[in-house]
């Protein structure tokens, strides 16, 4: 059961984030120089190709929920890379000396204008790349723009505040080992066994601030599933936080530091598997970007909870008691799991085992619409109206299925659905994959 007071308290805390950010003092010239230095350094062959290959066909616009919901040309995916394209043309392209004659240099005002375009109005969902005839990876370019703006001290204050907190105190929204212990004690009091700080374990579960504070049922559900399967697992208080505000804000060094805490703990206990909670961006942060300190690949597998649970169902190791066959449910694919991670079959396998009436949205899976709340957009206060408009596409898509429940596998999506639902008194239930699965575990 979600405590709505905690939900509203979380929304209130977001409103005050800008007051907590420590602004970076820099002259305008220094900001431009820092931003350009990141853009130059990150423009490798593949990004250069993306920047040069755009034929301005405009197909990507129709695929972007921010353009689609506003019809405002400034939200066109290709335009979001224009600043990067200008710096590339003038400084890193083959014809830079000639291009400098007719392509203008970027200014600090350009950087400030692009803050909204690469944070508020791009969730790095990757949908535009699926439509683009040239296969241009706009999300990657946007991520480079975020890194450039962060270095220039021009990331949104909300994301800057949390990234600075995570880098400094190691907490997120004030949640650290002490708060984790309190939540673990609370769940243990409900009779759920939760191993914490075991010295050796095959599986290390990481969780996230939002599960510790708000979606405690998701943490409890994951624990119950792991216990039911007889897995030797643990949480570790020095490396439990999966949310990575370095990635969201655009700081590569902070991203690596946050990932390193998890990697160190997993190595210390000899984990063969690390299970990432229902948190979209936490998955690529560890699975695709996570490395050992010497740059080598991680020596353990990284799975999202929905992926793990679906895999266990498909392998015949996890059997569920069929639920209410008249209940109509639909699944919302989190972009970072489905489009970026290929995790589409597994959540569906888990939902199919529930014995309910599962309905697909149209389009679905890798072509599914983003909910508009990912990549940190949910925390940016001024983006609320834009985010809600984008979410309306999602809501209509779900309503068209006739489902009474939308099932999600990402806490950010869930927050965005809850905020959208509250605004328009949307009656559809919002549930998580692990919670539905845990509710159908057979008694032993
Ligand atoms: S990655 Fe997603 S949000 Fe960003 S421009 Fe492309 S479609 Fe829009
Ligand atoms: S679809 Fe691709 S080629 Fe066409 S405008 Fe968009 S980014 Fe450029």
Short mmCIF file of N, CA and C in Angstrom, two decimals, residues 58-193:
data_model
loop_
_atom_site.label_atom_id
_atom_site.label_comp_id
_atom_site.label_asym_id
_atom_site.label_seq_id
_atom_site.Cartn_x
_atom_site.Cartn_y
_atom_site.Cartn_z
N UNK A 58 12.69 15.18 -40.81
CA UNK A 58 11.65 15.50 -39.82
C UNK A 58 10.87 14.31 -39.29
N UNK A 59 11.17 13.10 -39.75
CA UNK A 59 10.43 11.92 -39.25
C UNK A 59 10.54 11.77 -37.74
N UNK A 60 11.72 12.12 -37.21
CA UNK A 60 11.94 11.92 -35.77
C UNK A 60 10.98 12.76 -34.93
N UNK A 61 10.56 13.90 -35.46
CA UNK A 61 9.68 14.78 -34.68
C UNK A 61 8.40 14.06 -34.29
N UNK A 62 7.83 13.34 -35.26
CA UNK A 62 6.56 12.64 -35.00
C UNK A 62 6.72 11.54 -33.95
N UNK A 63 7.95 11.10 -33.75
CA UNK A 63 8.16 9.99 -32.80
C UNK A 63 8.47 10.47 -31.39
N UNK A 64 8.67 11.78 -31.24
CA UNK A 64 9.06 12.32 -29.92
C UNK A 64 7.82 12.81 -29.18
N UNK A 65 7.60 12.29 -28.00
CA UNK A 65 6.41 12.66 -27.24
C UNK A 65 6.37 14.14 -26.89
N UNK A 66 7.54 14.78 -26.79
CA UNK A 66 7.53 16.20 -26.44
C UNK A 66 7.11 17.05 -27.65
N UNK A 67 7.56 16.66 -28.84
CA UNK A 67 7.11 17.37 -30.04
C UNK A 67 5.64 17.04 -30.31
N UNK A 68 5.33 15.76 -30.24
CA UNK A 68 3.99 15.29 -30.59
C UNK A 68 2.92 15.96 -29.71
N UNK A 69 3.24 16.17 -28.44
CA UNK A 69 2.23 16.70 -27.53
C UNK A 69 2.15 18.22 -27.55
N UNK A 70 3.14 18.87 -28.17
CA UNK A 70 3.11 20.34 -28.19
C UNK A 70 3.08 20.91 -29.62
N UNK A 71 3.55 20.10 -30.58
CA UNK A 71 3.71 20.55 -31.97
C UNK A 71 4.62 21.78 -32.05
N UNK A 72 5.52 21.89 -31.09
CA UNK A 72 6.46 23.01 -31.07
C UNK A 72 7.78 22.56 -31.71
N UNK A 73 8.17 23.25 -32.79
CA UNK A 73 9.34 22.83 -33.56
C UNK A 73 10.62 22.79 -32.73
N UNK A 74 10.65 23.56 -31.65
CA UNK A 74 11.91 23.57 -30.87
C UNK A 74 12.17 22.22 -30.20
N UNK A 75 11.12 21.39 -30.08
CA UNK A 75 11.30 20.08 -29.44
C UNK A 75 11.62 18.96 -30.44
N UNK A 76 11.87 19.34 -31.69
CA UNK A 76 12.25 18.33 -32.68
C UNK A 76 13.58 17.67 -32.25
N UNK A 77 13.65 16.33 -32.27
CA UNK A 77 14.89 15.66 -31.85
C UNK A 77 16.14 16.17 -32.57
N UNK A 78 16.03 16.37 -33.89
CA UNK A 78 17.24 16.78 -34.61
C UNK A 78 17.72 18.14 -34.13
N UNK A 79 16.80 19.02 -33.76
CA UNK A 79 17.21 20.36 -33.30
C UNK A 79 17.96 20.27 -31.97
N UNK A 80 17.64 19.26 -31.16
CA UNK A 80 18.30 19.16 -29.86
C UNK A 80 19.81 18.98 -29.99
N UNK A 81 20.24 18.53 -31.18
CA UNK A 81 21.69 18.33 -31.38
C UNK A 81 22.33 19.49 -32.15
N UNK A 82 21.57 20.54 -32.44
CA UNK A 82 22.10 21.63 -33.27
C UNK A 82 23.34 22.30 -32.69
N UNK A 83 23.35 22.47 -31.38
CA UNK A 83 24.49 23.15 -30.76
C UNK A 83 25.76 22.31 -30.89
N UNK A 84 25.57 21.03 -30.65
CA UNK A 84 26.67 20.08 -30.78
C UNK A 84 27.15 20.05 -32.25
N UNK A 85 26.16 20.13 -33.15
CA UNK A 85 26.47 20.09 -34.58
C UNK A 85 27.31 21.32 -34.97
N UNK A 86 26.96 22.47 -34.38
CA UNK A 86 27.71 23.69 -34.70
C UNK A 86 29.15 23.60 -34.21
N UNK A 87 29.32 23.10 -32.99
CA UNK A 87 30.68 22.98 -32.46
C UNK A 87 31.47 21.98 -33.29
N UNK A 88 30.81 20.88 -33.68
CA UNK A 88 31.50 19.89 -34.52
C UNK A 88 31.90 20.51 -35.86
N UNK A 89 30.96 21.23 -36.46
CA UNK A 89 31.26 21.83 -37.78
C UNK A 89 32.47 22.76 -37.68
N UNK A 90 32.53 23.55 -36.65
CA UNK A 90 33.58 24.57 -36.53
C UNK A 90 34.90 24.00 -36.01
N UNK A 91 34.83 22.90 -35.24
CA UNK A 91 36.05 22.52 -34.54
C UNK A 91 36.55 21.09 -34.77
N UNK A 92 35.65 20.17 -35.06
CA UNK A 92 36.15 18.79 -35.18
C UNK A 92 35.86 18.15 -36.54
N UNK A 93 35.12 18.82 -37.39
CA UNK A 93 34.81 18.20 -38.69
C UNK A 93 35.98 18.35 -39.66
N UNK A 94 35.94 17.58 -40.72
CA UNK A 94 37.04 17.59 -41.69
C UNK A 94 37.21 18.97 -42.34
N UNK A 95 36.09 19.69 -42.48
CA UNK A 95 36.16 20.99 -43.17
C UNK A 95 36.03 22.16 -42.19
N UNK A 96 36.50 21.94 -40.97
CA UNK A 96 36.33 22.95 -39.92
C UNK A 96 36.82 24.35 -40.34
N UNK A 97 38.00 24.48 -40.94
CA UNK A 97 38.47 25.84 -41.28
C UNK A 97 37.50 26.57 -42.21
N UNK A 98 36.87 25.83 -43.13
CA UNK A 98 35.92 26.46 -44.05
C UNK A 98 34.59 26.73 -43.35
N UNK A 99 34.15 25.72 -42.56
CA UNK A 99 32.84 25.87 -41.89
C UNK A 99 32.85 27.06 -40.92
N UNK A 100 34.01 27.32 -40.34
CA UNK A 100 34.08 28.44 -39.39
C UNK A 100 33.72 29.77 -40.05
N UNK A 101 33.82 29.83 -41.37
CA UNK A 101 33.51 31.08 -42.07
C UNK A 101 32.02 31.38 -42.08
N UNK A 102 31.19 30.34 -42.00
CA UNK A 102 29.74 30.62 -42.08
C UNK A 102 28.90 29.96 -40.99
N UNK A 103 29.53 29.22 -40.05
CA UNK A 103 28.78 28.68 -38.90
C UNK A 103 29.19 29.48 -37.66
N UNK A 104 28.21 30.06 -36.98
CA UNK A 104 28.55 30.93 -35.85
C UNK A 104 28.96 30.11 -34.61
N UNK A 105 29.81 30.72 -33.81
CA UNK A 105 30.27 30.08 -32.58
C UNK A 105 29.12 30.07 -31.56
N UNK A 106 29.18 29.14 -30.61
CA UNK A 106 28.11 29.10 -29.61
C UNK A 106 28.38 30.10 -28.48
N UNK A 107 27.32 30.53 -27.83
CA UNK A 107 27.43 31.52 -26.75
C UNK A 107 26.84 30.93 -25.47
N UNK A 108 27.03 31.63 -24.38
CA UNK A 108 26.48 31.16 -23.11
C UNK A 108 24.94 31.18 -23.17
N UNK A 109 24.39 32.11 -23.93
CA UNK A 109 22.92 32.15 -24.06
C UNK A 109 22.41 30.91 -24.81
N UNK A 110 23.18 30.46 -25.78
CA UNK A 110 22.81 29.21 -26.47
C UNK A 110 22.78 28.06 -25.45
N UNK A 111 23.81 28.00 -24.63
CA UNK A 111 23.89 26.91 -23.64
C UNK A 111 22.69 26.96 -22.69
N UNK A 112 22.34 28.17 -22.26
CA UNK A 112 21.20 28.31 -21.34
C UNK A 112 19.91 27.88 -22.03
N UNK A 113 19.78 28.24 -23.30
CA UNK A 113 18.56 27.85 -24.04
C UNK A 113 18.49 26.33 -24.18
N UNK A 114 19.63 25.72 -24.38
CA UNK A 114 19.63 24.26 -24.61
C UNK A 114 19.41 23.45 -23.32
N UNK A 115 19.49 24.11 -22.17
CA UNK A 115 19.25 23.37 -20.92
C UNK A 115 17.86 22.74 -20.97
N UNK A 116 16.88 23.52 -21.38
CA UNK A 116 15.51 22.98 -21.43
C UNK A 116 15.40 21.86 -22.48
N UNK A 117 16.14 22.01 -23.59
CA UNK A 117 16.00 21.05 -24.69
C UNK A 117 16.62 19.69 -24.39
N UNK A 118 17.66 19.68 -23.55
CA UNK A 118 18.31 18.38 -23.32
C UNK A 118 18.01 17.77 -21.95
N UNK A 119 17.36 18.54 -21.08
CA UNK A 119 16.96 17.97 -19.78
C UNK A 119 15.43 17.85 -19.70
N UNK A 120 14.73 18.98 -19.81
CA UNK A 120 13.27 18.96 -19.61
C UNK A 120 12.55 18.19 -20.72
N UNK A 121 13.04 18.36 -21.95
CA UNK A 121 12.27 17.85 -23.09
C UNK A 121 12.97 16.73 -23.83
N UNK A 122 13.87 16.03 -23.14
CA UNK A 122 14.41 14.79 -23.71
C UNK A 122 14.64 13.81 -22.58
N UNK A 123 13.94 12.71 -22.63
CA UNK A 123 14.12 11.67 -21.62
C UNK A 123 15.13 10.61 -22.10
N UNK A 124 15.84 10.95 -23.16
CA UNK A 124 16.82 10.02 -23.75
C UNK A 124 16.16 8.66 -23.98
N UNK A 125 14.91 8.72 -24.43
CA UNK A 125 14.13 7.48 -24.56
C UNK A 125 14.55 6.64 -25.76
N UNK A 126 15.14 7.29 -26.77
CA UNK A 126 15.63 6.55 -27.94
C UNK A 126 14.58 6.24 -28.99
N UNK A 127 13.35 6.71 -28.81
CA UNK A 127 12.30 6.36 -29.76
C UNK A 127 12.58 6.98 -31.14
N UNK A 128 13.13 8.19 -31.13
CA UNK A 128 13.39 8.86 -32.42
C UNK A 128 14.39 8.07 -33.26
N UNK A 129 15.32 7.39 -32.61
CA UNK A 129 16.34 6.64 -33.37
C UNK A 129 15.73 5.45 -34.10
N UNK A 130 14.59 4.95 -33.58
CA UNK A 130 13.96 3.79 -34.22
C UNK A 130 13.26 4.19 -35.52
N UNK A 131 12.94 5.49 -35.61
CA UNK A 131 12.20 5.98 -36.76
C UNK A 131 13.16 6.59 -37.79
N UNK A 132 14.28 7.13 -37.31
CA UNK A 132 15.20 7.88 -38.18
C UNK A 132 15.76 6.99 -39.29
N UNK A 133 15.60 7.39 -40.56
CA UNK A 133 16.12 6.56 -41.66
C UNK A 133 17.64 6.46 -41.65
N UNK A 134 18.30 7.41 -40.96
CA UNK A 134 19.76 7.39 -40.91
C UNK A 134 20.26 6.71 -39.63
N UNK A 135 19.32 6.27 -38.78
CA UNK A 135 19.71 5.58 -37.54
C UNK A 135 20.45 6.48 -36.56
N UNK A 136 20.15 7.76 -36.58
CA UNK A 136 20.90 8.70 -35.73
C UNK A 136 20.54 8.51 -34.25
N UNK A 137 21.57 8.39 -33.43
CA UNK A 137 21.38 8.15 -32.00
C UNK A 137 21.28 9.50 -31.26
N UNK A 138 20.10 10.09 -31.31
CA UNK A 138 19.90 11.41 -30.71
C UNK A 138 20.14 11.35 -29.20
N UNK A 139 19.67 10.28 -28.56
CA UNK A 139 19.79 10.19 -27.10
C UNK A 139 21.26 10.27 -26.67
N UNK A 140 22.14 9.68 -27.44
CA UNK A 140 23.56 9.75 -27.04
C UNK A 140 24.07 11.18 -27.16
N UNK A 141 23.70 11.84 -28.26
CA UNK A 141 24.12 13.23 -28.43
C UNK A 141 23.57 14.11 -27.32
N UNK A 142 22.33 13.86 -26.93
CA UNK A 142 21.72 14.63 -25.84
C UNK A 142 22.50 14.39 -24.55
N UNK A 143 22.91 13.14 -24.34
CA UNK A 143 23.68 12.84 -23.13
C UNK A 143 25.02 13.59 -23.13
N UNK A 144 25.63 13.71 -24.29
CA UNK A 144 26.88 14.48 -24.38
C UNK A 144 26.59 15.95 -24.08
N UNK A 145 25.47 16.45 -24.57
CA UNK A 145 25.08 17.84 -24.27
C UNK A 145 24.88 18.03 -22.77
N UNK A 146 24.29 17.02 -22.11
CA UNK A 146 24.12 17.12 -20.65
C UNK A 146 25.48 17.20 -19.96
N UNK A 147 26.43 16.40 -20.45
CA UNK A 147 27.77 16.44 -19.84
C UNK A 147 28.41 17.81 -20.04
N UNK A 148 28.20 18.37 -21.23
CA UNK A 148 28.77 19.69 -21.52
C UNK A 148 28.15 20.75 -20.61
N UNK A 149 26.83 20.69 -20.45
CA UNK A 149 26.16 21.68 -19.61
C UNK A 149 26.52 21.50 -18.13
N UNK A 150 26.67 20.26 -17.70
CA UNK A 150 27.04 20.04 -16.29
C UNK A 150 28.42 20.64 -16.02
N UNK A 151 29.36 20.39 -16.93
CA UNK A 151 30.72 20.92 -16.74
C UNK A 151 30.71 22.45 -16.75
N UNK A 152 29.76 23.02 -17.49
CA UNK A 152 29.66 24.48 -17.56
C UNK A 152 28.85 25.04 -16.41
N UNK A 153 28.45 24.18 -15.47
CA UNK A 153 27.65 24.63 -14.32
C UNK A 153 26.26 25.04 -14.73
N UNK A 154 25.74 24.46 -15.80
CA UNK A 154 24.43 24.87 -16.31
C UNK A 154 23.41 23.73 -16.36
N UNK A 155 23.62 22.70 -15.55
CA UNK A 155 22.59 21.65 -15.43
C UNK A 155 21.46 22.21 -14.57
N UNK A 156 20.24 21.72 -14.70
CA UNK A 156 19.15 22.19 -13.84
C UNK A 156 19.52 22.05 -12.37
N UNK A 157 19.11 23.03 -11.57
CA UNK A 157 19.51 23.05 -10.16
C UNK A 157 19.03 21.81 -9.41
N UNK A 158 17.86 21.29 -9.79
CA UNK A 158 17.32 20.12 -9.08
C UNK A 158 18.27 18.93 -9.22
N UNK A 159 18.71 18.69 -10.46
CA UNK A 159 19.60 17.53 -10.69
C UNK A 159 20.98 17.80 -10.11
N UNK A 160 21.41 19.06 -10.20
CA UNK A 160 22.71 19.42 -9.62
C UNK A 160 22.70 19.15 -8.12
N UNK A 161 21.61 19.54 -7.45
CA UNK A 161 21.53 19.38 -5.99
C UNK A 161 21.66 17.92 -5.60
N UNK A 162 20.93 17.04 -6.27
CA UNK A 162 20.97 15.63 -5.87
C UNK A 162 22.30 14.99 -6.27
N UNK A 163 22.83 15.38 -7.42
CA UNK A 163 24.13 14.84 -7.83
C UNK A 163 25.20 15.26 -6.83
N UNK A 164 25.14 16.50 -6.39
CA UNK A 164 26.13 16.98 -5.40
C UNK A 164 25.97 16.23 -4.08
N UNK A 165 24.72 15.99 -3.68
CA UNK A 165 24.48 15.26 -2.43
C UNK A 165 25.04 13.84 -2.53
N UNK A 166 24.76 13.18 -3.67
CA UNK A 166 25.22 11.79 -3.83
C UNK A 166 26.75 11.73 -3.87
N UNK A 167 27.36 12.73 -4.51
CA UNK A 167 28.83 12.75 -4.59
C UNK A 167 29.45 13.06 -3.23
N UNK A 168 28.81 13.93 -2.46
CA UNK A 168 29.38 14.35 -1.18
C UNK A 168 29.06 13.39 -0.05
N UNK A 169 27.82 13.38 0.39
CA UNK A 169 27.46 12.55 1.56
C UNK A 169 27.19 11.10 1.20
N UNK A 170 27.02 10.84 -0.08
CA UNK A 170 26.72 9.46 -0.50
C UNK A 170 25.27 9.10 -0.32
N UNK A 171 24.43 10.09 0.05
CA UNK A 171 23.00 9.83 0.22
C UNK A 171 22.23 10.43 -0.96
N UNK A 172 20.98 10.03 -1.11
CA UNK A 172 20.09 10.61 -2.12
C UNK A 172 18.80 10.98 -1.40
N UNK A 173 18.43 12.24 -1.46
CA UNK A 173 17.26 12.74 -0.70
C UNK A 173 17.41 12.39 0.78
N UNK A 174 18.65 12.42 1.27
CA UNK A 174 18.89 12.16 2.69
C UNK A 174 18.81 10.69 3.07
N UNK A 175 18.65 9.83 2.10
CA UNK A 175 18.54 8.39 2.42
C UNK A 175 19.91 7.72 2.30
N UNK A 176 20.34 7.15 3.41
CA UNK A 176 21.61 6.43 3.46
C UNK A 176 21.42 5.12 4.21
N UNK A 177 22.50 4.53 4.69
CA UNK A 177 22.42 3.24 5.38
C UNK A 177 21.44 3.22 6.56
N UNK A 178 21.38 4.33 7.29
CA UNK A 178 20.48 4.36 8.46
C UNK A 178 19.01 4.20 8.04
N UNK A 179 18.63 4.93 7.01
CA UNK A 179 17.24 4.85 6.54
C UNK A 179 16.95 3.48 5.93
N UNK A 180 17.97 2.91 5.25
CA UNK A 180 17.79 1.57 4.71
C UNK A 180 17.53 0.59 5.85
N UNK A 181 18.33 0.71 6.91
CA UNK A 181 18.16 -0.18 8.07
C UNK A 181 16.74 -0.06 8.65
N UNK A 182 16.25 1.17 8.73
CA UNK A 182 14.89 1.38 9.28
C UNK A 182 13.84 0.67 8.42
N UNK A 183 13.98 0.80 7.09
CA UNK A 183 13.01 0.14 6.20
C UNK A 183 13.13 -1.38 6.30
N UNK A 184 14.37 -1.86 6.36
CA UNK A 184 14.58 -3.32 6.50
C UNK A 184 13.94 -3.80 7.81
N UNK A 185 14.13 -3.06 8.89
CA UNK A 185 13.53 -3.44 10.18
C UNK A 185 12.01 -3.47 10.08
N UNK A 186 11.47 -2.46 9.38
CA UNK A 186 10.01 -2.38 9.23
C UNK A 186 9.49 -3.62 8.48
N UNK A 187 10.18 -3.99 7.41
CA UNK A 187 9.72 -5.13 6.61
C UNK A 187 9.95 -6.45 7.36
N UNK A 188 11.05 -6.50 8.10
CA UNK A 188 11.27 -7.71 8.92
C UNK A 188 10.16 -7.85 9.94
N UNK A 189 9.69 -6.70 10.45
CA UNK A 189 8.59 -6.71 11.42
C UNK A 189 7.31 -7.26 10.80
N UNK A 190 7.23 -7.23 9.46
CA UNK A 190 6.06 -7.78 8.77
C UNK A 190 6.27 -9.26 8.42
N UNK A 191 7.40 -9.80 8.90
CA UNK A 191 7.66 -11.22 8.70
C UNK A 191 8.42 -11.55 7.42
N UNK A 192 9.00 -10.52 6.79
CA UNK A 192 9.75 -10.77 5.54
C UNK A 192 11.24 -10.83 5.87
N UNK A 193 11.87 -11.94 5.51
CA UNK A 193 13.31 -12.09 5.77
C UNK A 193 14.09 -11.24 4.77
#
